[in-house]
Amino acid sequence: MPAGRPGQQQTFAYAALLQEVLEPYLSSRGNTGRQVARGVHVDPSTLSRYRHGERLPPSGFNAALQAFLTSRGLPIPEADYRRLISLHAGAQAASLSPTHQLALRKQEIHELETARTTLAEDNRALQGQLDEHARDLAALQDRTDRELGEAAARYRRTLDALGSVRRRLAQAERERDGLLAELERLREVEALAARQERALHAAARLFREQAEDIDTCRQQNAELARQVTTLQQQNLNLLDERTELNRRYAAALSRQAAQAPAKISGWGYPHIKEPGEEYGLPPDGPPFHNPGVPYAPRRGWLARLRPGSRQA
């Protein structure tokens, strides 16, 4: 920029700040100034003049630059953006000469023409892209229609398979219900078998107890048999004793009859004692229960027959 040009300091300050806000984007790998120029719709050489302070950009440049950098994920900080607009406005206000204004307007017209040409080229490129996209979209539509037809056929087949699966599932559920009922019956049978097993164990225990009782009864019967044998032997001994007592009783009667006096008392006859009277026996002899059964003395007879007893 020539020396003495109005607004020179403000233009340099604006260019320095423009370089500063473009530095984060340009320092990233793969980013160039040509991309920035294309994004703000100016020629790359024009953008280079803006960056070096040789030219002052038009009024809409700052907003276009902010929109481009924001779309790339590196927006200008709010404070720097306000400073950029302020410096740009100051530089424009300082450049008040008609010649400079005319040159600036011509430059702006040229830039607008360049931007229009660039936009036309971009429009043609975009139109080509749109046509290509339309062809791709038509092909995609055809492919989508075919895929939709195939998907519909697959969907119908899936519905048929699903109906078959549902029928098999219903059959499986019925079989499951039958199996559950059978399982319930098996559980009832197991419970009945368990009760029967407990009953069998109780019966076996009762059988063992009864067997033990039978063994005890057998032992008791054997003991009773031994006692009966002993009692029979004692009975035989008692029979022998009774026979001996009868013999002694008969001998005593014989001796009494031989020693009796001949007079009878009261009537002039000698008194004759009845048989057994001197031994305290009843006058009619020993009380036999049955003439065919040997005599069994009643209780107390043996004591009265003993010597030294009161009735002996």
Short mmCIF file of N, CA, C and O in Angstrom, two decimals, residues 74-163:
data_model
loop_
_atom_site.label_atom_id
_atom_site.label_comp_id
_atom_site.label_asym_id
_atom_site.label_seq_id
_atom_site.Cartn_x
_atom_site.Cartn_y
_atom_site.Cartn_z
N LEU A 74 -14.18 -24.18 13.21
CA LEU A 74 -13.20 -23.26 13.83
C LEU A 74 -13.73 -21.83 13.75
O LEU A 74 -13.17 -20.97 13.04
N PRO A 75 -14.82 -21.52 14.45
CA PRO A 75 -15.37 -20.17 14.35
C PRO A 75 -14.44 -19.13 14.99
O PRO A 75 -13.63 -19.43 15.86
N ILE A 76 -14.59 -17.89 14.50
CA ILE A 76 -13.79 -16.78 15.07
C ILE A 76 -14.37 -16.46 16.45
O ILE A 76 -15.59 -16.34 16.61
N PRO A 77 -13.51 -16.33 17.49
CA PRO A 77 -14.02 -15.96 18.81
C PRO A 77 -14.80 -14.65 18.75
O PRO A 77 -14.52 -13.76 17.91
N GLU A 78 -15.77 -14.50 19.62
CA GLU A 78 -16.68 -13.35 19.58
C GLU A 78 -15.93 -12.03 19.72
O GLU A 78 -16.20 -11.06 18.99
N ALA A 79 -14.97 -11.99 20.65
CA ALA A 79 -14.21 -10.74 20.84
C ALA A 79 -13.40 -10.39 19.60
O ALA A 79 -13.36 -9.23 19.16
N ASP A 80 -12.73 -11.37 18.99
CA ASP A 80 -11.94 -11.12 17.78
C ASP A 80 -12.85 -10.73 16.63
O ASP A 80 -12.47 -9.87 15.79
N TYR A 81 -14.04 -11.33 16.55
CA TYR A 81 -14.96 -10.98 15.46
C TYR A 81 -15.43 -9.54 15.58
O TYR A 81 -15.51 -8.81 14.58
N ARG A 82 -15.71 -9.09 16.83
CA ARG A 82 -16.12 -7.69 17.02
C ARG A 82 -14.98 -6.74 16.67
O ARG A 82 -15.18 -5.68 16.07
N ARG A 83 -13.77 -7.10 17.06
CA ARG A 83 -12.59 -6.27 16.72
C ARG A 83 -12.38 -6.22 15.20
O ARG A 83 -12.04 -5.17 14.63
N LEU A 84 -12.61 -7.38 14.54
CA LEU A 84 -12.44 -7.44 13.09
C LEU A 84 -13.42 -6.49 12.39
O LEU A 84 -13.05 -5.72 11.48
N ILE A 85 -14.67 -6.52 12.84
CA ILE A 85 -15.68 -5.62 12.24
C ILE A 85 -15.35 -4.16 12.55
O ILE A 85 -15.49 -3.27 11.69
N SER A 86 -14.88 -3.92 13.79
CA SER A 86 -14.56 -2.54 14.17
C SER A 86 -13.40 -2.00 13.35
O SER A 86 -13.44 -0.86 12.84
N LEU A 87 -12.33 -2.81 13.19
CA LEU A 87 -11.18 -2.38 12.39
C LEU A 87 -11.56 -2.18 10.92
O LEU A 87 -11.08 -1.25 10.25
N HIS A 88 -12.41 -3.07 10.42
CA HIS A 88 -12.85 -2.96 9.03
C HIS A 88 -13.65 -1.67 8.82
O HIS A 88 -13.45 -0.93 7.82
N ALA A 89 -14.54 -1.38 9.77
CA ALA A 89 -15.33 -0.14 9.65
C ALA A 89 -14.43 1.09 9.77
O ALA A 89 -14.62 2.10 9.05
N GLY A 90 -13.44 1.05 10.67
CA GLY A 90 -12.52 2.18 10.82
C GLY A 90 -11.69 2.40 9.57
O GLY A 90 -11.45 3.54 9.15
N ALA A 91 -11.25 1.27 8.95
CA ALA A 91 -10.45 1.40 7.73
C ALA A 91 -11.30 1.96 6.60
O ALA A 91 -10.82 2.80 5.79
N GLN A 92 -12.56 1.49 6.51
CA GLN A 92 -13.44 2.05 5.48
C GLN A 92 -13.71 3.54 5.72
O GLN A 92 -13.75 4.34 4.79
N ALA A 93 -13.92 3.95 6.99
CA ALA A 93 -14.19 5.36 7.30
C ALA A 93 -12.98 6.25 7.02
O ALA A 93 -13.10 7.41 6.64
N ALA A 94 -11.77 5.70 7.20
CA ALA A 94 -10.55 6.49 6.98
C ALA A 94 -10.25 6.70 5.51
O ALA A 94 -9.53 7.63 5.14
N SER A 95 -10.78 5.84 4.65
CA SER A 95 -10.51 5.95 3.19
C SER A 95 -11.64 6.74 2.56
O SER A 95 -12.59 6.19 1.98
N LEU A 96 -11.57 8.15 2.64
CA LEU A 96 -12.65 9.01 2.20
C LEU A 96 -12.36 9.70 0.86
O LEU A 96 -13.20 10.45 0.38
N SER A 97 -11.18 9.49 0.25
CA SER A 97 -10.88 10.20 -1.01
C SER A 97 -11.71 9.62 -2.14
O SER A 97 -11.92 8.40 -2.20
N PRO A 98 -12.25 10.48 -3.03
CA PRO A 98 -13.06 9.99 -4.14
C PRO A 98 -12.32 9.02 -5.03
O PRO A 98 -12.89 8.05 -5.51
N THR A 99 -11.04 9.31 -5.24
CA THR A 99 -10.27 8.42 -6.11
C THR A 99 -10.18 7.02 -5.49
O THR A 99 -10.35 6.00 -6.16
N HIS A 100 -9.88 7.06 -4.19
CA HIS A 100 -9.78 5.75 -3.51
C HIS A 100 -11.12 5.05 -3.47
O HIS A 100 -11.20 3.83 -3.67
N GLN A 101 -12.18 5.84 -3.22
CA GLN A 101 -13.51 5.25 -3.18
C GLN A 101 -13.88 4.67 -4.54
O GLN A 101 -14.47 3.59 -4.64
N LEU A 102 -13.53 5.41 -5.62
CA LEU A 102 -13.83 4.92 -6.96
C LEU A 102 -13.05 3.64 -7.27
O LEU A 102 -13.61 2.66 -7.80
N ALA A 103 -11.77 3.70 -6.89
CA ALA A 103 -10.97 2.50 -7.12
C ALA A 103 -11.49 1.32 -6.30
O ALA A 103 -11.53 0.17 -6.75
N LEU A 104 -11.91 1.67 -5.09
CA LEU A 104 -12.45 0.60 -4.23
C LEU A 104 -13.72 0.02 -4.82
O LEU A 104 -13.93 -1.20 -4.82
N ARG A 105 -14.57 0.94 -5.36
CA ARG A 105 -15.81 0.44 -5.92
C ARG A 105 -15.55 -0.39 -7.18
O ARG A 105 -16.20 -1.41 -7.40
N LYS A 106 -14.58 0.05 -8.01
CA LYS A 106 -14.22 -0.74 -9.17
C LYS A 106 -13.70 -2.12 -8.77
O LYS A 106 -14.03 -3.13 -9.40
N GLN A 107 -12.85 -2.06 -7.74
CA GLN A 107 -12.33 -3.35 -7.27
C GLN A 107 -13.46 -4.24 -6.76
O GLN A 107 -13.48 -5.45 -7.01
N GLU A 108 -14.42 -3.62 -6.06
CA GLU A 108 -15.53 -4.41 -5.56
C GLU A 108 -16.36 -4.96 -6.72
O GLU A 108 -16.81 -6.11 -6.67
N ILE A 109 -16.54 -4.07 -7.78
CA ILE A 109 -17.29 -4.56 -8.94
C ILE A 109 -16.56 -5.73 -9.59
O ILE A 109 -17.17 -6.74 -9.97
N HIS A 110 -15.22 -5.57 -9.71
CA HIS A 110 -14.44 -6.66 -10.28
C HIS A 110 -14.55 -7.93 -9.43
O HIS A 110 -14.70 -9.04 -9.96
N GLU A 111 -14.47 -7.70 -8.14
CA GLU A 111 -14.57 -8.86 -7.26
C GLU A 111 -15.95 -9.48 -7.35
O GLU A 111 -16.10 -10.72 -7.30
N LEU A 112 -16.98 -8.61 -7.47
CA LEU A 112 -18.33 -9.15 -7.62
C LEU A 112 -18.47 -9.92 -8.91
O LEU A 112 -19.12 -10.98 -8.96
N GLU A 113 -17.86 -9.38 -9.99
CA GLU A 113 -17.89 -10.10 -11.24
C GLU A 113 -17.17 -11.44 -11.12
O GLU A 113 -17.63 -12.46 -11.62
N THR A 114 -16.02 -11.35 -10.45
CA THR A 114 -15.27 -12.59 -10.24
C THR A 114 -16.08 -13.58 -9.40
O THR A 114 -16.14 -14.79 -9.69
N ALA A 115 -16.73 -13.01 -8.35
CA ALA A 115 -17.55 -13.89 -7.51
C ALA A 115 -18.72 -14.45 -8.29
O ALA A 115 -19.09 -15.62 -8.14
N ARG A 116 -19.32 -13.57 -9.22
CA ARG A 116 -20.42 -14.08 -10.02
C ARG A 116 -19.96 -15.18 -10.96
O ARG A 116 -20.65 -16.20 -11.14
N THR A 117 -18.77 -14.94 -11.54
CA THR A 117 -18.23 -15.98 -12.43
C THR A 117 -17.97 -17.27 -11.65
O THR A 117 -18.28 -18.37 -12.11
N THR A 118 -17.40 -17.05 -10.44
CA THR A 118 -17.13 -18.23 -9.61
C THR A 118 -18.42 -18.93 -9.22
O THR A 118 -18.52 -20.16 -9.24
N LEU A 119 -19.44 -18.10 -8.91
CA LEU A 119 -20.73 -18.68 -8.55
C LEU A 119 -21.36 -19.40 -9.74
O LEU A 119 -21.99 -20.46 -9.59
N ALA A 120 -21.19 -18.78 -10.95
CA ALA A 120 -21.74 -19.45 -12.13
C ALA A 120 -21.05 -20.79 -12.35
O ALA A 120 -21.70 -21.80 -12.65
N GLU A 121 -19.69 -20.77 -12.21
CA GLU A 121 -18.97 -22.04 -12.35
C GLU A 121 -19.42 -23.02 -11.27
O GLU A 121 -19.62 -24.22 -11.55
N ASP A 122 -19.58 -22.47 -10.05
CA ASP A 122 -20.04 -23.36 -8.97
C ASP A 122 -21.44 -23.88 -9.26
O ASP A 122 -21.75 -25.05 -9.00
N ASN A 123 -22.27 -22.97 -9.86
CA ASN A 123 -23.63 -23.41 -10.18
C ASN A 123 -23.63 -24.49 -11.25
O ASN A 123 -24.37 -25.47 -11.18
N ARG A 124 -22.73 -24.29 -12.26
CA ARG A 124 -22.65 -25.32 -13.28
C ARG A 124 -22.15 -26.64 -12.70
O ARG A 124 -22.65 -27.73 -13.02
N ALA A 125 -21.14 -26.49 -11.82
CA ALA A 125 -20.64 -27.72 -11.18
C ALA A 125 -21.72 -28.36 -10.32
O ALA A 125 -21.90 -29.58 -10.32
N LEU A 126 -22.43 -27.49 -9.59
CA LEU A 126 -23.50 -28.02 -8.76
C LEU A 126 -24.62 -28.62 -9.60
O LEU A 126 -25.20 -29.65 -9.23
N GLN A 127 -24.90 -27.95 -10.78
CA GLN A 127 -25.92 -28.51 -11.64
C GLN A 127 -25.50 -29.87 -12.17
O GLN A 127 -26.31 -30.81 -12.25
N GLY A 128 -24.20 -29.95 -12.56
CA GLY A 128 -23.71 -31.26 -12.98
C GLY A 128 -23.82 -32.29 -11.87
O GLY A 128 -24.21 -33.44 -12.09
N GLN A 129 -23.45 -31.83 -10.66
CA GLN A 129 -23.57 -32.74 -9.52
C GLN A 129 -25.03 -33.12 -9.27
O GLN A 129 -25.34 -34.27 -8.96
N LEU A 130 -25.92 -32.09 -9.45
CA LEU A 130 -27.34 -32.39 -9.26
C LEU A 130 -27.85 -33.37 -10.31
O LEU A 130 -28.62 -34.29 -10.00
N ASP A 131 -27.40 -33.18 -11.57
CA ASP A 131 -27.81 -34.13 -12.60
C ASP A 131 -27.28 -35.53 -12.29
O ASP A 131 -28.01 -36.53 -12.43
N GLU A 132 -26.00 -35.54 -11.87
CA GLU A 132 -25.44 -36.85 -11.52
C GLU A 132 -26.18 -37.46 -10.34
O GLU A 132 -26.48 -38.65 -10.34
N HIS A 133 -26.50 -36.59 -9.38
CA HIS A 133 -27.25 -37.09 -8.22
C HIS A 133 -28.64 -37.55 -8.64
O HIS A 133 -29.17 -38.53 -8.10
N ALA A 134 -29.25 -36.82 -9.62
CA ALA A 134 -30.57 -37.23 -10.09
C ALA A 134 -30.50 -38.60 -10.76
O ALA A 134 -31.37 -39.45 -10.54
N ARG A 135 -29.44 -38.79 -11.59
CA ARG A 135 -29.27 -40.10 -12.22
C ARG A 135 -29.03 -41.17 -11.15
O ARG A 135 -29.62 -42.27 -11.20
N ASP A 136 -28.16 -40.82 -10.18
CA ASP A 136 -27.92 -41.78 -9.09
C ASP A 136 -29.20 -42.05 -8.31
O ASP A 136 -29.47 -43.20 -7.91
N LEU A 137 -29.98 -40.97 -8.12
CA LEU A 137 -31.23 -41.13 -7.38
C LEU A 137 -32.22 -42.00 -8.15
O LEU A 137 -32.92 -42.84 -7.55
N ALA A 138 -32.25 -41.81 -9.50
CA ALA A 138 -33.15 -42.66 -10.29
C ALA A 138 -32.71 -44.11 -10.23
O ALA A 138 -33.54 -45.02 -10.05
N ALA A 139 -31.37 -44.30 -10.37
CA ALA A 139 -30.88 -45.68 -10.26
C ALA A 139 -31.15 -46.23 -8.86
O ALA A 139 -31.54 -47.40 -8.70
N LEU A 140 -30.94 -45.37 -7.87
CA LEU A 140 -31.20 -45.81 -6.50
C LEU A 140 -32.68 -46.12 -6.30
O LEU A 140 -33.04 -47.07 -5.60
N GLN A 141 -33.56 -45.28 -6.97
CA GLN A 141 -34.99 -45.53 -6.86
C GLN A 141 -35.36 -46.87 -7.48
O GLN A 141 -36.13 -47.65 -6.90
N ASP A 142 -34.76 -47.15 -8.67
CA ASP A 142 -35.02 -48.45 -9.31
C ASP A 142 -34.52 -49.58 -8.42
O ASP A 142 -35.23 -50.58 -8.20
N ARG A 143 -33.30 -49.41 -7.92
CA ARG A 143 -32.75 -50.46 -7.05
C ARG A 143 -33.58 -50.60 -5.78
O ARG A 143 -33.83 -51.71 -5.29
N THR A 144 -34.03 -49.43 -5.27
CA THR A 144 -34.86 -49.48 -4.05
C THR A 144 -36.19 -50.17 -4.32
O THR A 144 -36.68 -50.95 -3.49
N ASP A 145 -36.77 -49.88 -5.53
CA ASP A 145 -38.04 -50.56 -5.86
C ASP A 145 -37.84 -52.06 -5.95
O ASP A 145 -38.67 -52.84 -5.45
N ARG A 146 -36.73 -52.45 -6.62
CA ARG A 146 -36.48 -53.90 -6.70
C ARG A 146 -36.25 -54.49 -5.31
O ARG A 146 -36.78 -55.56 -4.98
N GLU A 147 -35.46 -53.78 -4.51
CA GLU A 147 -35.19 -54.29 -3.16
C GLU A 147 -36.47 -54.31 -2.32
O GLU A 147 -36.67 -55.22 -1.51
N LEU A 148 -37.34 -53.28 -2.54
CA LEU A 148 -38.61 -53.27 -1.81
C LEU A 148 -39.48 -54.44 -2.23
O LEU A 148 -40.15 -55.07 -1.39
N GLY A 149 -39.49 -54.74 -3.58
CA GLY A 149 -40.23 -55.91 -4.03
C GLY A 149 -39.69 -57.19 -3.41
O GLY A 149 -40.45 -58.04 -2.93
N GLU A 150 -38.35 -57.30 -3.44
CA GLU A 150 -37.75 -58.48 -2.82
C GLU A 150 -38.03 -58.52 -1.32
O GLU A 150 -38.31 -59.58 -0.75
N ALA A 151 -37.96 -57.33 -0.68
CA ALA A 151 -38.24 -57.27 0.76
C ALA A 151 -39.69 -57.64 1.04
O ALA A 151 -39.99 -58.32 2.04
N ALA A 152 -40.62 -57.18 0.13
CA ALA A 152 -42.03 -57.56 0.33
C ALA A 152 -42.21 -59.06 0.21
O ALA A 152 -42.95 -59.68 0.98
N ALA A 153 -41.52 -59.65 -0.81
CA ALA A 153 -41.61 -61.10 -0.96
C ALA A 153 -41.03 -61.81 0.26
O ALA A 153 -41.62 -62.77 0.79
N ARG A 154 -39.85 -61.29 0.71
CA ARG A 154 -39.27 -61.88 1.92
C ARG A 154 -40.18 -61.69 3.12
O ARG A 154 -40.29 -62.56 3.98
N TYR A 155 -40.85 -60.52 3.17
CA TYR A 155 -41.77 -60.26 4.29
C TYR A 155 -42.94 -61.23 4.27
O TYR A 155 -43.34 -61.75 5.32
N ARG A 156 -43.49 -61.48 3.03
CA ARG A 156 -44.59 -62.45 2.95
C ARG A 156 -44.10 -63.84 3.36
O ARG A 156 -44.80 -64.56 4.09
N ARG A 157 -42.89 -64.21 2.87
CA ARG A 157 -42.36 -65.51 3.28
C ARG A 157 -42.12 -65.54 4.79
O ARG A 157 -42.36 -66.57 5.45
N THR A 158 -41.65 -64.41 5.31
CA THR A 158 -41.43 -64.35 6.77
C THR A 158 -42.75 -64.49 7.53
O THR A 158 -42.82 -65.16 8.57
N LEU A 159 -43.82 -63.84 6.99
CA LEU A 159 -45.13 -63.97 7.63
C LEU A 159 -45.62 -65.41 7.59
O LEU A 159 -46.16 -65.93 8.60
N ASP A 160 -45.41 -66.07 6.42
CA ASP A 160 -45.80 -67.48 6.34
C ASP A 160 -45.00 -68.32 7.33
O ASP A 160 -45.56 -69.17 8.05
N ALA A 161 -43.69 -68.07 7.37
CA ALA A 161 -42.86 -68.81 8.33
C ALA A 161 -43.26 -68.51 9.76
O ALA A 161 -43.29 -69.40 10.62
N LEU A 162 -43.62 -67.22 10.00
CA LEU A 162 -44.05 -66.85 11.34
C LEU A 162 -45.35 -67.54 11.72
O LEU A 162 -45.52 -67.99 12.86
N GLY A 163 -46.29 -67.63 10.74
CA GLY A 163 -47.53 -68.36 11.02
C GLY A 163 -47.25 -69.82 11.32
O GLY A 163 -47.84 -70.40 12.24
#
